[in-house]
mmCIF file of C-alpha atoms in Angstrom:
data_model
loop_
_atom_site.group_PDB
_atom_site.id
_atom_site.type_symbol
_atom_site.label_atom_id
_atom_site.label_comp_id
_atom_site.label_asym_id
_atom_site.label_seq_id
_atom_site.Cartn_x
_atom_site.Cartn_y
_atom_site.Cartn_z
ATOM 1 C CA SER A 1 -103.850 56.476 -58.628
ATOM 2 C CA THR A 2 -100.529 57.034 -56.916
ATOM 3 C CA LEU A 3 -100.649 53.581 -55.336
ATOM 4 C CA SER A 4 -101.526 52.043 -58.690
ATOM 5 C CA SER A 5 -98.651 53.771 -60.493
ATOM 6 C CA ALA A 6 -96.223 52.884 -57.688
ATOM 7 C CA THR A 7 -97.279 49.234 -57.845
ATOM 8 C CA SER A 8 -96.892 49.259 -61.620
ATOM 9 C CA ALA A 9 -93.428 50.831 -61.350
ATOM 10 C CA ILE A 10 -92.331 48.258 -58.767
ATOM 11 C CA GLY A 11 -93.627 45.416 -60.946
ATOM 12 C CA THR A 12 -91.805 46.757 -63.974
ATOM 13 C CA PHE A 13 -88.598 47.100 -61.947
ATOM 14 C CA ILE A 14 -88.839 43.536 -60.614
ATOM 15 C CA VAL A 15 -89.448 42.097 -64.086
ATOM 16 C CA GLY A 16 -86.512 44.065 -65.478
ATOM 17 C CA GLN A 17 -84.179 42.945 -62.719
ATOM 18 C CA THR A 18 -85.274 39.321 -63.050
ATOM 19 C CA THR A 19 -84.530 39.475 -66.770
ATOM 20 C CA ASN A 20 -81.085 40.958 -66.109
ATOM 21 C CA VAL A 21 -80.281 38.290 -63.512
ATOM 22 C CA ALA A 22 -81.340 35.493 -65.875
ATOM 23 C CA LYS A 23 -79.226 37.005 -68.655
ATOM 24 C CA GLN A 24 -76.157 37.282 -66.423
ATOM 25 C CA ILE A 25 -76.572 33.720 -65.145
ATOM 26 C CA SER A 26 -76.712 32.391 -68.704
ATOM 27 C CA ILE A 27 -73.594 34.374 -69.632
ATOM 28 C CA ILE A 28 -71.743 32.988 -66.595
ATOM 29 C CA ILE A 29 -72.761 29.413 -67.471
ATOM 30 C CA ILE A 30 -71.546 29.811 -71.066
ATOM 31 C CA ASP A 31 -68.256 31.354 -69.886
ATOM 32 C CA VAL A 32 -67.658 28.501 -67.428
ATOM 33 C CA LEU A 33 -68.355 25.892 -70.110
ATOM 34 C CA ILE A 34 -65.899 27.569 -72.490
ATOM 35 C CA MET A 35 -63.300 27.688 -69.715
ATOM 36 C CA ILE A 36 -63.770 24.000 -68.852
ATOM 37 C CA LEU A 37 -63.431 22.971 -72.505
ATOM 38 C CA SER A 38 -60.352 25.155 -72.961
ATOM 39 C CA VAL A 39 -58.639 23.757 -69.873
ATOM 40 C CA PHE A 40 -59.448 20.197 -70.949
ATOM 41 C CA TYR A 41 -57.922 20.623 -74.401
ATOM 42 C CA PHE A 42 -54.908 22.565 -73.125
ATOM 43 C CA LEU A 43 -54.190 19.828 -70.599
ATOM 44 C CA ARG A 44 -54.765 17.063 -73.152
ATOM 45 C CA ASP A 45 -52.847 18.600 -76.057
ATOM 46 C CA GLY A 46 -50.584 21.055 -74.252
ATOM 47 C CA ASP A 47 -47.339 19.386 -75.273
ATOM 48 C CA LYS A 48 -48.359 19.350 -78.940
ATOM 49 C CA ILE A 49 -49.388 23.010 -78.799
ATOM 50 C CA VAL A 50 -46.082 24.049 -77.226
ATOM 51 C CA ALA A 51 -44.109 21.988 -79.735
ATOM 52 C CA TYR A 52 -46.043 23.542 -82.620
ATOM 53 C CA PHE A 53 -45.395 27.090 -81.460
ATOM 54 C CA LYS A 54 -41.729 26.308 -80.822
ATOM 55 C CA SER A 55 -41.431 25.003 -84.385
ATOM 56 C CA ILE A 56 -42.935 28.109 -86.005
ATOM 57 C CA LEU A 57 -41.308 30.785 -83.841
ATOM 58 C CA PRO A 58 -37.910 31.940 -85.103
ATOM 59 C CA MET A 59 -36.045 31.654 -81.830
#
């Protein structure tokens, strides 16, 4: 009884942790993809972006 409940608790813990790890890995992958796309477009269009903001800022 005690061994059975301990085994069940360990199994539940492992499944929960595996789910959390998979969720965090997917979040990291999405964040990295967003970062790569952002860097690409900022490097490609950076001059246009700076010129646009200079034209609209009253300085």
